Amino acid sequence: MYAKEKTGGELSVGGPSVRGMTNAIVVERLVKRFGATTALDGVDLTVAEGSVLGLLGPNGAGKTTVVRVLATLLVADGGRVEVAGLDVGRHADQVRAAIGLTGQYAAVDEYLTGFENLEMVGRLYRLGKRESRKRAGELLERFDLIDAANRPAKTYSGGMRRRLDIAASLINRPRVLFLDEPTTGLDPRSRLAMWEFIAELADGGTTILLTTQYLEEADRLADRMVVIDRGRVIARGTSDELKAQVGGQRLEFTVTDAAVLPRMVERLRPLGVDDPVVDEQARRLSLPVSGGAEVLAEALRLLDGDTSRIFDVGLRRPDLDDVFLALTGRAAEEVASDDDTTAEPAMTGGAR
Amino acid sequence: MSSLAATLSDSVVITKRNLIKVKRVPDLIVFATLSPIMFVLLFRYVFGGAIGGLPPGVSYAEFLLPGIFAQTIVLGSTTTGASIAEDLQKGLIDRFRSLPMARSAVLVGRTVADLGLNAISIVVMGLTGLVVGWRINSSVGEAVTGFLVLLLFAYAVSWLMALVGLLVRTPEVVNNASFIVIFPLTFVANTFVPLESFPSVLRTFAEWNPVSAVVQAARDLFGNTSPLAPVPDAWSLQHPVLYTLIWVVLILAVFVPLSVRGYGRAAGR
Ligand SMILES: Nc1ncnc2c1ncn2[C@@H]1O[C@H](COP(=O)(O)OP(=O)(O)OP(=O)(O)O)[C@@H](O)[C@H]1O
Ligand SMILES: [Mg+2]
């Protein structure tokens, strides 16, 4: 009912519409300033009930600021923000009762044990003593913290604190969950476990807005993604849509001697759908192509057996890292040429 | 749950959390008791002979102890500011602010826990005082009122410190900043020496300094005054309990709303 296709200045990709579904999160023309810094400059996004949105962007893009506004911790300077059908400015307490927040830095009380931390948060969600204790026990179990349940959180490793922090945000079985870089600082095994858990929550119908630096994470967990940079949305869509936007597949050759590259370029040019890119330093040739494995066979035929200097060859699809670099790189250039007086936004206070 | 009951229940949860920290960090309680003992002994025996101005026949121990009570618990209230700043820094205030809990509960829970610590230190100081010659020469009811007036004033100061903690945001800075304010307030007063010994401008300040009134109220209520050492004529010292209560109401009326508002806007990191 809140769904509305927004068209900002960004590269918009159509994608499956959420029209007709309820949106658990609606953000329209959100502006947030910190003194002279405009951290958010008209952000629009919606998250359909029960879906997962990945919010991506380089350091200082404004991801944490979006999350903090949505979680009622910051008051917006402009725009409309609704969570669970409620305006966050006017109904902050009702919003708080419906959400769970895991901030970018773990917020656990070091002097309390894991159990006491969770019980306290449960009590503050007004779950009652019995229910708070029950939920605390369940979540400690779920997050593999049972053995450490009765130790002060001071003695926890970074990963354990992170898990305890996420457990705290789930005490209330929130309808809408905000996760600001939930797996930063986790080892690969814990990260996989966390991914499984987030996917489980999403399957259970929780609406999740997740920020991350790991594109693989967004690729795995998010139904849709929004890429922001310098407080503006620069792209949105599903993972496939974003990849398609950056380009199709490429034929890539790595050779043992850069001297053979010009000759290879000559021979392969007819196969390309666009200009080849040669990186002499990396001894690599990259050629945009269309088609499947037959292109590879055709390429090898064109090289006419002259393959002794080829070290590696393959057909590559762009991954989200390519998308990310292409999008944020381009955005940075545009801003620089638009307005030469705008320096890199200063990183004040945001990170520690 | 009615909103008052909810606020109370949230405040109890937070107070418990703060007291658990006291249990887990025994140093806190050790210092909360050792430093008052040190103050009592230091002033009683090291400065006791040197600080003059008292007419012969007046017990310095009886004169001194109410002053030490006041100074120690006012200093004790500064921990409120440092603890709030620490919670801000560690992101805990963010966590609390994202919960549907009462807005005032974090501050109520904090100030109440610090009141508890102050009560412990006043008991320790009283016992030490009895050992070094301090006596209560009044009824039980008056003595209890004396302790209550002291604690009430300290509680009000806690709310002032809460705002300082929210604004300054760095525990170490809160500590330094509050010493700059608290030391003059507790020394330019009748805490350790009779006011007759002050030069006239300082003397007027000291007479109207609420700390002097708190100390005078305690002396009156513990029966630690002596006809040999008359109380200055200033209204504030002739009616020290009333004057103290006026200050308590004033401080609370200003700093409770300001601190709660500050909490609502505070952002960690
Ligand atoms: N409290 C604040 N005061 C001043 N500036 C701030 C504050 N919080 C954030 N900013 C600024 O707003 C911009 C966006 O910051 P934000 O923390 O939202 O970025 P982010 O995308 O989360 O970055 P990261 O990936 O490093 O976490 C930055 O330029 C930051 O310096
Ligand atoms: Mg961030």
PDB file of C-alpha atoms and ligand atoms in Angstrom, chain A residues 57-65 67-68 103-105 180-181 211 213 347 350-351, ligand 2:
ATOM      1  CA  GLY A  57      27.986   1.466  -0.265  1.00  0.00           C
ATOM      2  CA  PRO A  58      31.578   2.464   0.429  1.00  0.00           C
ATOM      3  CA  ASN A  59      32.778   3.794   3.788  1.00  0.00           C
ATOM      4  CA  GLY A  60      31.020   6.991   4.720  1.00  0.00           C
ATOM      5  CA  ALA A  61      28.238   6.463   2.158  1.00  0.00           C
ATOM      6  CA  GLY A  62      25.554   6.866   4.808  1.00  0.00           C
ATOM      7  CA  LYS A  63      24.495   3.271   5.510  1.00  0.00           C
ATOM      8  CA  THR A  64      24.721   3.540   9.282  1.00  0.00           C
ATOM      9  CA  THR A  65      22.934   6.872   9.186  1.00  0.00           C
ATOM     10  CA  VAL A  67      19.823   2.501   9.872  1.00  0.00           C
ATOM     11  CA  ARG A  68      19.994   4.921  12.792  1.00  0.00           C
ATOM     12  CA  GLY A 103      24.381  -1.627  15.398  1.00  0.00           C
ATOM     13  CA  GLN A 104      27.712  -1.525  13.621  1.00  0.00           C
ATOM     14  CA  TYR A 105      29.557  -1.906  16.940  1.00  0.00           C
ATOM     15  CA  ASP A 180      24.447  -2.971  10.386  1.00  0.00           C
ATOM     16  CA  GLU A 181      27.365  -5.026   9.098  1.00  0.00           C
ATOM     17  CA  THR A 211      24.147  -3.265   5.452  1.00  0.00           C
ATOM     18  CA  GLN A 213      30.743  -4.532   2.953  1.00  0.00           C
ATOM     19  CA  MET A 347      35.171  11.322   8.211  1.00  0.00           C
ATOM     20  CA  GLY A 350      31.439   8.420  12.313  1.00  0.00           C
ATOM     21  CA  ALA A 351      33.866   5.587  12.727  1.00  0.00           C
TER      22      ALA A 351
HETATM   23 MG    MG C   2      28.482   2.248   9.023  1.00  0.00          MG
END
